[in-house]
Amino acid sequence: MAKLAQGAKYRGSIHDFPDFDPSQDAETLYNAMKGFGSDKEAILELITSRSNRQRQEICQNYKSLYGKDLIADLKYELTGKFERLIVGLMRPPAYSDAKEIKDAISGIGTDEKCLIEILASRTNEQIHQLVAAYKDAYERDLEADVIGDTSGHFQKMLVVLLQGTREEDDVVSEDLVQQDVQDLYEAGELKWGTDEAQFIYILGNRSKQHLRLVFDEYLKTTGKPIEASIRGELSGDFEKLMLAVVKCVRSTPEYFAERLFKAMKGLGTRDNTLIRIMVSRSELDILDVREIFRTKYEKSLYSMIKNDTSGEYKKTLLKLCGGDDDAAGKFFPEAAQVAYQMWELSAVARVEVKGTVRPAGDFNPDTDAKALRKAMKGLGTDEDTIIDIIAHRSNAQRQQIRQTFKSHFGRDLMADLKSELSGDLARLILGLMMPPAHYDAKQLKKAMEGAGTDEKALIEILATRTNAEIRAINEAYKEDYHKSLEDDLSSDTSGLFKRILISLATGNREEGGEDRDRVREDAQVAAEILEIADTPSGDRSSLETRFMMILCTRSYQHLRRVFQEFVKMTNYDVEHTIKKGMSGDVRDVFVAIVQSVKNKPLFFADKLYKSMKGAGTEEKTLTRIMVSRSEIDLLNIRWEFIEKYDKSLHQAIEGDTSGHFLKALLAVCGGKD
């Protein structure tokens, strides 16, 4: 098993086998490979139930007993992915890493992703062992081989990481944190061009504890996460390497959870990545990886491997995984620390929200009105001009254009646009032309019209708008439809779901900071309604009302502390508990509130991703979010989108829409990231 730091808890899934007898194991393996065919089940059962240290003893005893090399025999007897996995488990960790890197830089082309994954994630000690193992196995210098196969700033950062000299002191100088933040800011955002050397020096040498504080301070100082600056200032493999370093500094297990998810999502499986990670983390932190995987992707690592692989290969991977976090249908308890840290970050982060659509400089409503009239006059319509003007003006400027259009031509611009455009493009352009509150009011009205109710639209709008936005929506609804929003919600919904929506629609959320005296009391109510408290203190109906009141009226800052206290009190995350303990629309609206409190741009990034994934596109959801967030936080949504899904919102829209609708969406999106 891997050597533990003092006081650290073992987080691997593979343990030393009790009553270990290397000679007996060597004989079992020999018999499993003797004769025609091989007993793959016996091989995988034995190897996955021995630690790496014990496997090395088995190798030595095998050679002593039979004069043969065990790894060579396994290679001969086994094939394909199963063979790669078993042989990977038989090598000492440093030699396994050395083999992966040798394969990555051998032959035509380089596997940069493999280089990045290994060198960005290993500790100083692991790097030193890797360099020595490479020298021993291949009689070559690893640094020289990496230099020979890479170039530019990517090469320089790899060489820095290969030194294994990252500072390890947990005592952090606040002055040095501030200096590093300033140096990174000046090297990127404030500089014409980028001083890559500063990024390399700071990210390649400072301790993880120091860098975490640098990243937090960078966010407070610049209003954007360090990842966004790296994407904006760096490019190619160098950008990917620096982002991997940042992710590993923040949380190495989270980095690997993300890598595993991407290795198995979509069509096909990246088996080399899957094998490399499962082998390398099995005696280090695979339990932490599992917990984060379950929390982040709402499915267990075990279930994803089970659905994505087959045969002995699958059985071996599942043994390394060590357990199914979905089996009991409960939140994996040790993940509480991860959830607690997520809420802490949410509570202290002060991110400046930014839209993608801003007021146009040198704005002239007269010129714009004439250009729009010309674009719609006569035979055919000039959609390109319409998109270019409307998508690049703020909503306030669009209202001026509407007024000027009517003054000049005696015509209603909205009516003209409606008659000239059609389909998805018409919905998008007309949505952009409406004042925000009137647009939201219309979306709510449409959600309640006709047969059936669009509960998702009701939830998305009412659970995410500020008090001021809610009050404006109520006024617009009354003005446009001559009835109150509350009355329509009452007649179109029912039960607790109705009460929650009406509560949200009053716009009475507190706007101060946290009330420390109420934090624990509110967390206790949450624990009782979700049935994981030790001492329930009220009837169900009364608890539901109190829980609703807490989620619908407490300030976001207060709720972040409540949800953090909930983790401390119960060892569960409130979002996961709501998903497991509730159902239907009530569950969905409570989850939406919690997600919005935690990270509103991420909530919308998830909605956008889901609107475009799979067969078909939910154009109405896509349009509604692009319109409503374009001047509020769409830039932040873009950052969250690329961070979570490893592709830009621009790319997703490009791959899922077409024609003038695509062009208009990209104009609103505002950048490729």
XYZ file of C-alpha atoms in Angstrom:
673
model
C 0.000 0.000 0.000
C 1.030 3.622 -0.513
C 2.940 5.284 2.308
C 0.732 7.677 4.304
C 1.605 11.115 5.581
C 1.531 11.393 9.359
C -2.070 11.496 10.604
C -3.512 10.872 7.113
C -6.305 8.363 6.599
C -5.853 5.669 3.946
C -8.173 6.439 1.022
C -7.313 3.613 -1.368
C -9.590 0.697 -2.225
C -6.841 -1.974 -2.300
C -5.429 -3.223 1.017
C -2.716 -5.643 2.077
C -4.143 -9.171 1.936
C -4.178 -10.789 5.410
C -2.231 -14.058 5.855
C -0.367 -13.258 2.642
C 1.688 -16.122 1.189
C 3.597 -15.017 -1.952
C 4.696 -18.563 -2.837
C 1.127 -19.861 -2.671
C -0.066 -16.922 -4.795
C 2.694 -17.523 -7.353
C 1.629 -21.149 -7.621
C -2.050 -20.156 -8.026
C -1.167 -17.811 -10.876
C 1.076 -20.418 -12.521
C -1.734 -22.981 -12.434
C -4.205 -20.400 -13.770
C -2.010 -19.961 -16.866
C -0.925 -23.588 -17.311
C -2.202 -25.656 -20.212
C -4.709 -24.610 -22.851
C -6.358 -21.251 -22.083
C -6.153 -19.395 -18.801
C -8.355 -18.952 -15.742
C -8.924 -15.202 -16.057
C -11.320 -15.111 -13.114
C -8.687 -16.588 -10.773
C -6.058 -14.136 -12.062
C -8.185 -11.030 -11.570
C -9.497 -12.161 -8.172
C -5.990 -12.715 -6.837
C -4.293 -9.617 -8.282
C -7.036 -7.173 -7.274
C -7.033 -8.468 -3.694
C -3.277 -7.927 -3.168
C -1.546 -4.601 -2.629
C 1.137 -3.456 -5.062
C 3.836 -4.252 -2.509
C 2.511 -7.794 -2.220
C 2.351 -8.159 -6.019
C 6.092 -7.386 -6.210
C 6.764 -10.209 -3.754
C 4.634 -12.541 -5.884
C 6.705 -11.589 -8.960
C 9.942 -12.433 -7.130
C 8.604 -15.767 -5.855
C 7.239 -16.661 -9.307
C 10.704 -16.185 -10.816
C 12.331 -18.175 -7.979
C 9.856 -21.054 -8.298
C 9.478 -21.296 -12.076
C 12.418 -19.346 -13.547
C 9.958 -17.252 -15.537
C 8.890 -13.603 -15.571
C 5.334 -13.262 -14.295
C 4.554 -10.078 -16.239
C 5.809 -11.697 -19.468
C 3.565 -14.727 -18.845
C 0.557 -12.517 -18.136
C 1.186 -10.595 -21.349
C 1.335 -13.863 -23.279
C -1.817 -15.347 -21.743
C -4.058 -12.281 -21.675
C -5.151 -9.912 -24.437
C -6.502 -6.442 -25.085
C -7.722 -4.051 -22.415
C -7.815 -6.742 -19.736
C -4.132 -7.519 -20.347
C -3.156 -3.812 -20.173
C -5.065 -3.417 -16.910
C -3.621 -6.502 -15.188
C -0.055 -5.772 -16.334
C -0.459 -2.154 -15.168
C -1.397 -3.407 -11.704
C 1.679 -5.661 -11.586
C 4.198 -2.843 -12.084
C 5.393 -0.669 -9.167
C 3.584 2.726 -9.381
C 6.645 4.712 -10.506
C 7.435 2.136 -13.219
C 3.804 2.179 -14.344
C 3.985 5.970 -14.725
C 7.321 5.623 -16.535
C 5.795 3.143 -18.999
C 2.828 5.451 -19.628
C 5.119 8.395 -20.365
C 7.410 6.293 -22.560
C 4.408 5.190 -24.609
C 3.146 8.802 -24.749
C 6.355 10.101 -26.367
C 7.323 7.072 -28.470
C 6.607 6.719 -32.154
C 4.783 9.222 -34.354
C 2.933 11.908 -32.421
C 2.755 12.595 -28.708
C -0.025 11.806 -26.234
C -0.006 15.238 -24.587
C -3.041 14.414 -22.429
C -1.136 11.563 -20.772
C 1.905 13.793 -20.107
C -0.342 16.506 -18.659
C -2.303 14.107 -16.444
C 0.759 12.474 -14.874
C 3.071 15.462 -14.462
C 0.363 17.876 -13.267
C -0.947 15.514 -10.586
C 2.056 13.813 -8.977
C 3.724 14.899 -5.729
C 7.418 15.819 -5.500
C 8.237 12.356 -4.149
C 6.259 10.627 -6.918
C 8.055 12.737 -9.557
C 11.479 11.814 -8.154
C 10.540 8.116 -8.140
C 9.211 8.408 -11.708
C 12.437 9.994 -13.001
C 14.518 7.258 -11.324
C 12.244 4.460 -12.626
C 12.415 5.828 -16.177
C 16.213 5.889 -16.005
C 16.286 2.339 -14.621
C 13.769 0.868 -17.080
C 14.887 2.559 -20.299
C 18.440 3.785 -19.544
C 17.390 7.204 -20.739
C 16.939 10.619 -19.158
C 13.237 11.512 -18.852
C 13.795 15.264 -19.019
C 15.872 14.936 -22.193
C 13.208 12.747 -23.822
C 10.413 15.187 -22.904
C 12.443 18.096 -24.289
C 13.041 16.146 -27.491
C 9.336 15.508 -27.990
C 7.704 18.814 -26.960
C 8.292 22.508 -27.546
C 7.592 26.077 -26.451
C 6.018 27.093 -23.164
C 4.380 23.661 -22.867
C 7.845 22.096 -22.801
C 9.151 24.648 -20.271
C 6.317 23.959 -17.818
C 6.770 20.171 -18.163
C 10.474 20.568 -17.378
C 9.649 22.676 -14.294
C 7.216 19.996 -13.067
C 9.810 17.257 -13.702
C 12.131 18.878 -11.174
C 9.753 17.865 -8.353
C 10.622 20.983 -6.385
C 7.193 22.414 -5.567
C 7.287 24.131 -2.173
C 5.645 22.009 0.522
C 5.505 24.438 3.443
C 1.935 24.979 4.686
C 2.883 28.316 6.302
C 1.744 30.947 3.818
C 2.896 34.557 3.580
C -0.051 36.912 2.961
C 2.318 39.460 1.413
C 3.614 36.872 -1.066
C 0.029 35.841 -1.913
C -0.809 39.457 -2.776
C 2.412 39.816 -4.766
C 1.712 36.656 -6.786
C -1.855 37.805 -7.521
C -0.513 41.129 -8.773
C 2.225 39.435 -10.823
C -0.274 37.041 -12.473
C -2.694 39.883 -13.190
C 0.023 42.043 -14.713
C 1.427 39.084 -16.684
C -1.945 38.419 -18.289
C -4.964 40.689 -18.080
C -3.051 43.988 -17.825
C -0.394 43.177 -20.409
C -0.435 43.463 -24.200
C 0.513 39.877 -24.917
C 1.225 37.501 -22.052
C 4.260 37.009 -19.816
C 4.106 33.209 -19.761
C 7.241 32.964 -17.597
C 5.364 34.405 -14.598
C 2.577 31.846 -14.949
C 5.158 29.044 -15.223
C 7.189 30.200 -12.229
C 4.258 30.756 -9.856
C 2.097 27.758 -10.847
C 5.096 25.454 -11.161
C 6.796 26.179 -7.844
C 4.472 27.543 -5.162
C 2.934 25.200 -2.593
C -0.646 24.003 -3.066
C -1.795 25.769 0.089
C -0.244 29.023 -1.102
C -1.760 28.702 -4.588
C -5.251 28.035 -3.233
C -5.076 31.360 -1.413
C -3.677 33.018 -4.534
C -6.627 31.698 -6.571
C -9.146 32.910 -3.967
C -7.521 36.348 -3.812
C -7.255 36.530 -7.607
C -11.014 35.998 -7.850
C -11.700 38.760 -5.314
C -9.253 41.169 -6.980
C -10.125 40.637 -10.653
C -13.729 39.406 -10.471
C -12.894 36.327 -12.540
C -11.476 32.886 -11.697
C -7.841 32.158 -12.567
C -9.088 29.509 -15.019
C -10.854 32.193 -17.078
C -7.654 34.241 -17.289
C -5.635 31.178 -18.322
C -8.131 30.416 -21.095
C -8.050 34.011 -22.262
C -4.268 34.442 -22.165
C -2.794 31.016 -22.990
C -3.522 28.486 -25.726
C -3.057 24.929 -26.957
C -1.379 22.243 -24.867
C 0.215 24.880 -22.625
C -3.247 26.164 -21.697
C -4.464 22.599 -21.018
C -1.436 21.857 -18.832
C -1.856 25.015 -16.752
C -5.568 24.322 -16.274
C -4.723 20.775 -15.128
C -2.211 22.170 -12.624
C -4.856 24.564 -11.268
C -7.392 21.741 -10.962
C -4.923 19.506 -9.132
C -4.015 22.360 -6.779
C -7.687 22.874 -5.979
C -8.428 19.138 -5.630
C -6.491 16.253 -7.157
C -9.365 13.762 -6.567
C -11.785 16.139 -8.314
C -9.400 16.379 -11.269
C -9.382 12.584 -11.587
C -13.158 12.326 -11.104
C -13.550 14.700 -14.042
C -11.016 12.766 -16.158
C -12.833 9.483 -15.450
C -16.217 10.950 -16.310
C -14.930 12.302 -19.624
C -13.249 8.975 -20.380
C -16.616 7.208 -20.251
C -19.224 9.764 -21.336
C -20.619 9.756 -24.855
C -19.902 7.170 -27.526
C -16.837 5.010 -26.966
C -14.571 4.741 -23.932
C -11.059 6.153 -23.582
C -9.753 2.926 -22.118
C -6.118 3.996 -21.751
C -7.185 6.913 -19.569
C -9.604 4.762 -17.576
C -6.956 2.076 -16.954
C -4.208 4.550 -16.070
C -6.313 6.390 -13.488
C -7.882 3.319 -11.882
C -4.454 1.690 -11.526
C -2.610 4.782 -10.286
C -5.232 5.937 -7.750
C -6.304 2.515 -6.396
C -3.910 2.747 -3.431
C -3.935 6.533 -3.054
C -7.292 8.328 -3.168
C -9.823 6.376 -5.227
C -12.360 6.655 -2.362
C -12.096 10.461 -2.542
C -12.403 10.288 -6.323
C -15.535 8.141 -5.929
C -17.131 10.564 -3.488
C -16.538 13.594 -5.668
C -17.699 11.670 -8.747
C -20.969 10.800 -6.988
C -21.487 14.369 -5.785
C -20.568 16.035 -9.059
C -22.207 13.765 -11.621
C -25.131 12.352 -9.600
C -24.170 8.781 -10.411
C -21.602 6.454 -8.920
C -18.264 5.692 -10.555
C -19.116 2.009 -10.079
C -22.381 2.264 -12.048
C -20.739 4.187 -14.877
C -17.936 1.614 -15.216
C -20.523 -1.174 -15.070
C -22.545 0.342 -17.911
C -19.547 1.280 -20.044
C -17.311 -1.819 -19.975
C -17.663 -5.603 -20.169
C -16.191 -9.001 -19.336
C -13.164 -9.588 -17.102
C -12.031 -6.041 -17.879
C -15.199 -4.728 -16.227
C -14.901 -7.090 -13.245
C -11.317 -5.963 -12.594
C -12.189 -2.257 -12.806
C -15.106 -2.750 -10.415
C -12.793 -4.505 -7.944
C -10.447 -1.510 -8.092
C -13.382 0.857 -7.639
C -14.100 -0.904 -4.365
C -17.827 -0.353 -4.004
C -21.022 1.126 -5.416
C -22.025 4.433 -3.834
C -25.507 4.075 -5.335
C -26.113 0.669 -3.771
C -27.737 1.975 -0.599
C -29.299 4.972 -2.362
C -27.551 7.325 0.036
C -25.054 10.140 -0.107
C -21.591 8.669 0.432
C -20.865 9.990 3.974
C -17.186 10.895 3.568
C -18.193 13.217 0.729
C -19.522 15.547 3.435
C -16.112 17.215 3.643
C -16.194 17.891 -0.096
C -19.730 19.301 0.134
C -18.739 21.431 3.144
C -15.815 22.919 1.204
C -18.080 23.620 -1.790
C -20.452 25.605 0.427
C -17.541 27.434 2.061
C -16.271 28.500 -1.369
C -19.792 29.584 -2.335
C -20.092 31.591 0.891
C -16.804 33.503 0.565
C -16.538 33.956 -3.228
C -17.317 37.421 -4.525
C -17.566 37.036 -8.279
C -18.387 40.043 -10.407
C -21.240 39.031 -12.695
C -20.973 40.159 -16.294
C -23.233 39.944 -19.300
C -22.124 39.509 -22.893
C -24.341 42.207 -24.403
C -23.298 45.740 -23.550
C -24.417 49.199 -24.724
C -23.066 49.943 -28.203
C -20.645 52.846 -28.469
C -21.594 55.737 -30.784
C -25.193 54.552 -30.565
C -27.604 56.305 -32.919
C -31.228 55.101 -32.671
C -32.160 57.042 -35.806
C -29.559 55.217 -37.918
C -30.529 51.831 -36.434
C -34.256 52.408 -37.009
C -33.653 53.297 -40.665
C -31.375 50.286 -41.180
C -33.998 47.948 -39.684
C -36.750 49.443 -41.851
C -34.598 48.949 -44.948
C -33.840 45.348 -43.906
C -37.564 44.544 -43.836
C -38.803 46.648 -46.768
C -39.625 45.175 -50.135
C -39.156 41.587 -51.260
C -37.263 39.379 -48.838
C -35.719 40.154 -45.456
C -32.122 41.037 -44.572
C -31.806 38.847 -41.462
C -28.075 39.524 -41.145
C -28.626 43.259 -40.607
C -31.429 42.632 -38.103
C -29.218 40.253 -36.111
C -26.206 42.548 -36.275
C -28.135 45.503 -34.851
C -30.380 43.852 -32.264
C -27.811 41.411 -30.838
C -25.243 44.196 -30.366
C -27.428 46.756 -28.591
C -28.387 46.788 -24.916
C -32.039 46.354 -24.020
C -32.326 50.047 -23.088
C -30.962 50.963 -26.537
C -33.427 48.594 -28.226
C -36.303 50.407 -26.488
C -35.008 53.701 -27.909
C -34.883 52.119 -31.374
C -38.510 50.969 -30.983
C -39.629 54.479 -30.078
C -37.621 56.073 -32.906
C -38.979 53.510 -35.399
C -42.542 54.442 -34.478
C -41.783 58.188 -34.635
C -40.170 57.911 -38.067
C -42.367 55.384 -39.815
C -45.581 55.259 -37.790
C -45.099 51.519 -37.499
C -44.616 49.110 -34.611
C -41.133 47.577 -34.885
C -42.193 44.456 -32.950
C -45.107 43.839 -35.327
C -42.857 44.275 -38.360
C -40.252 41.885 -36.986
C -42.966 39.358 -36.189
C -44.280 39.445 -39.756
C -40.831 39.251 -41.360
C -39.166 36.586 -39.205
C -40.285 33.101 -38.254
C -39.540 30.117 -36.043
C -36.671 30.072 -33.570
C -35.061 33.230 -34.949
C -38.298 35.187 -34.482
C -38.630 34.006 -30.871
C -35.040 35.001 -30.116
C -35.132 38.443 -31.785
C -38.555 39.336 -30.374
C -37.395 38.193 -26.941
C -34.364 40.477 -27.133
C -36.622 43.383 -28.112
C -38.862 43.057 -25.050
C -38.003 44.771 -21.743
C -36.658 42.015 -19.406
C -39.590 42.035 -16.951
C -42.141 41.866 -19.780
C -40.179 39.031 -21.394
C -40.178 37.033 -18.134
C -43.872 37.795 -17.640
C -44.603 36.446 -21.126
C -42.568 33.282 -20.469
C -44.513 32.673 -17.242
C -47.833 33.293 -19.025
C -46.908 30.854 -21.819
C -45.875 28.262 -19.229
C -49.409 28.328 -17.797
C -51.411 28.628 -21.027
C -53.320 25.824 -22.717
C -53.366 22.195 -21.742
C -50.637 21.286 -19.304
C -48.167 23.480 -17.450
C -44.460 23.989 -18.167
C -43.314 23.593 -14.567
C -39.640 23.735 -15.576
C -40.037 27.254 -16.975
C -41.943 28.428 -13.882
C -39.230 27.024 -11.621
C -36.326 28.374 -13.675
C -37.655 31.948 -13.610
C -39.133 32.220 -10.111
C -36.301 30.388 -8.336
C -33.538 32.542 -9.824
C -34.762 36.136 -10.019
C -33.860 38.845 -7.507
C -36.466 40.714 -5.442
C -36.275 43.719 -7.776
C -36.677 41.475 -10.835
C -39.657 39.651 -9.254
C -41.389 42.948 -8.409
C -40.850 44.181 -11.980
C -42.253 40.904 -13.360
C -45.395 41.257 -11.221
C -45.981 44.783 -12.518
C -45.369 43.749 -16.136
C -47.685 40.746 -15.790
C -50.489 42.935 -14.425
C -49.949 45.510 -17.189
C -49.824 42.996 -20.040
C -52.470 40.456 -18.954
C -54.737 42.483 -16.613
C -54.559 39.905 -13.843
C -52.119 39.124 -11.069
C -49.343 36.579 -11.433
C -50.313 35.144 -8.055
C -53.882 34.459 -9.226
C -52.697 32.611 -12.315
C -50.184 30.574 -10.312
C -52.956 29.679 -7.854
C -55.303 28.452 -10.565
C -52.639 26.566 -12.544
C -50.710 24.757 -9.787
C -51.616 23.033 -6.541
C -50.481 21.870 -3.129
C -47.078 22.636 -1.656
C -45.671 23.386 -5.130
C -48.231 26.188 -5.530
C -47.372 27.624 -2.118
C -43.642 27.606 -2.927
C -44.147 29.394 -6.272
C -46.433 32.007 -4.725
C -43.907 32.588 -1.949
C -41.131 33.088 -4.523
C -43.395 35.352 -6.599
C -43.830 37.791 -3.712
C -40.164 38.832 -4.014
C -39.692 39.005 -0.255
C -36.278 37.359 0.094
C -34.123 38.941 2.809
C -31.138 40.778 1.370
C -28.681 41.048 4.264
C -25.880 38.730 5.354
C -26.197 35.634 7.481
C -27.967 35.645 10.838
C -25.643 33.431 12.873
C -28.260 32.855 15.575
C -30.715 31.432 13.037
C -28.241 29.387 10.963
C -28.237 26.304 13.199
C -31.977 26.547 13.852
C -32.712 26.653 10.102
C -30.310 23.765 9.435
C -32.142 21.735 12.099
C -35.482 22.350 10.353
C -33.941 21.204 7.060
C -32.618 18.051 8.738
C -36.033 17.281 10.232
C -38.057 17.789 7.049
C -35.543 15.660 5.139
C -35.871 13.012 7.874
C -32.231 12.712 8.854
C -32.361 14.556 12.167
C -32.105 12.724 15.469
C -34.941 14.631 17.151
C -37.918 15.677 15.009
C -39.656 18.599 16.687
C -42.908 19.179 14.853
C -45.641 17.761 12.634
C -44.957 17.264 8.915
C -47.187 20.096 7.664
C -45.663 22.624 10.056
C -42.126 21.535 9.118
C -42.916 21.835 5.385
C -44.112 25.409 5.904
C -40.997 26.337 7.884
C -38.685 24.697 5.337
C -40.453 26.496 2.487
C -40.200 29.785 4.346
C -36.463 29.279 4.929
C -35.687 28.470 1.290
C -37.972 31.153 -0.162
C -37.285 34.094 2.144
C -33.782 33.799 3.653
C -30.956 35.678 1.937
C -28.584 33.774 -0.320
C -25.671 34.529 2.011
C -27.612 33.172 4.995
C -28.694 30.046 3.101
C -25.095 29.247 2.137
C -24.205 29.100 5.812
C -27.362 27.107 6.596
C -26.468 24.506 3.981
C -22.897 24.393 5.274
C -24.175 23.891 8.819
C -26.506 21.180 7.489
C -23.460 19.234 6.247
C -21.703 19.654 9.584
C -24.818 18.556 11.465
C -25.871 15.563 9.339
C -22.852 14.500 7.228
C -25.035 14.872 4.136
C -25.351 17.493 1.403
C -28.712 19.247 1.298
C -29.070 19.100 -2.500
C -28.437 15.371 -2.662
C -30.747 14.768 0.294
C -33.596 16.711 -1.328
C -33.149 14.691 -4.525
C -33.301 11.414 -2.601
C -36.025 12.326 -0.110
C -38.489 14.330 -2.207
C -40.184 13.887 -5.569
C -41.901 15.694 -8.399
C -42.195 19.455 -8.796
C -41.554 20.165 -5.095
C -38.209 18.407 -5.325
C -37.349 20.230 -8.563
C -38.101 23.710 -7.231
C -36.190 23.140 -3.975
C -33.200 21.771 -5.909
C -33.317 24.793 -8.235
C -33.254 27.163 -5.249
C -30.310 25.318 -3.669
C -28.359 25.250 -6.945
C -29.072 28.919 -7.550
C -27.870 29.777 -4.056
C -24.702 27.719 -4.538
C -23.760 29.021 -7.978
C -26.372 30.672 -10.188
C -24.242 30.834 -13.367
C -23.506 27.104 -13.014
C -27.251 26.432 -12.628
C -27.881 28.115 -15.986
C -24.833 26.458 -17.599
C -26.331 23.063 -16.663
C -29.712 24.078 -18.106
C -28.090 25.204 -21.361
C -26.074 21.994 -21.643
C -29.147 19.824 -21.077
C -31.120 21.847 -23.638
C -28.585 20.881 -26.325
C -27.419 17.381 -25.394
C -28.754 14.243 -26.987
C -31.137 14.046 -29.933
C -32.991 17.277 -30.571
C -32.671 20.709 -28.982
C -34.949 22.401 -26.457
C -34.931 25.675 -28.407
C -37.350 27.414 -26.041
C -35.145 26.788 -22.995
C -32.031 27.748 -24.951
C -33.636 30.978 -26.181
C -35.119 31.894 -22.795
C -31.790 31.621 -20.972
C -29.729 33.336 -23.697
C -32.171 36.261 -23.772
C -32.740 36.627 -20.038
C -29.077 36.309 -18.948
C -27.423 38.200 -21.837
C -26.992 41.427 -19.862
C -26.709 39.877 -16.400
C -24.266 36.956 -16.130
C -23.959 35.182 -19.488
C -20.173 35.692 -19.449
C -20.013 33.900 -16.067
C -22.285 31.179 -17.455
C -19.836 30.728 -20.333
C -16.957 30.284 -17.867
C -18.900 27.690 -15.863
C -19.973 25.883 -19.045
C -16.445 25.336 -20.358
C -15.158 24.476 -16.881
C -17.726 21.728 -16.370
C -18.226 20.355 -19.875
C -14.767 20.876 -21.389
C -16.174 22.668 -24.407
C -17.313 26.229 -24.856
C -20.927 27.355 -24.998
C -20.034 28.765 -28.439
C -18.988 25.267 -29.615
C -22.126 23.660 -28.161
C -24.404 26.171 -29.930
C -22.460 25.755 -33.182
C -22.879 21.989 -33.062
C -26.575 22.043 -32.211
C -28.238 24.886 -34.163
C -28.084 26.270 -37.681
C -28.825 29.160 -40.004
C -29.727 32.640 -38.814
C -30.828 31.277 -35.428
C -27.265 30.000 -34.931
C -25.791 33.329 -36.027
C -28.016 35.291 -33.624
C -27.268 32.965 -30.697
C -23.512 33.258 -31.294
C -23.792 37.047 -31.426
C -25.531 37.019 -28.029
C -23.039 34.443 -26.687
C -20.326 36.960 -27.457
C -17.155 34.866 -27.601
C -15.543 31.499 -28.290
C -13.627 31.055 -24.966
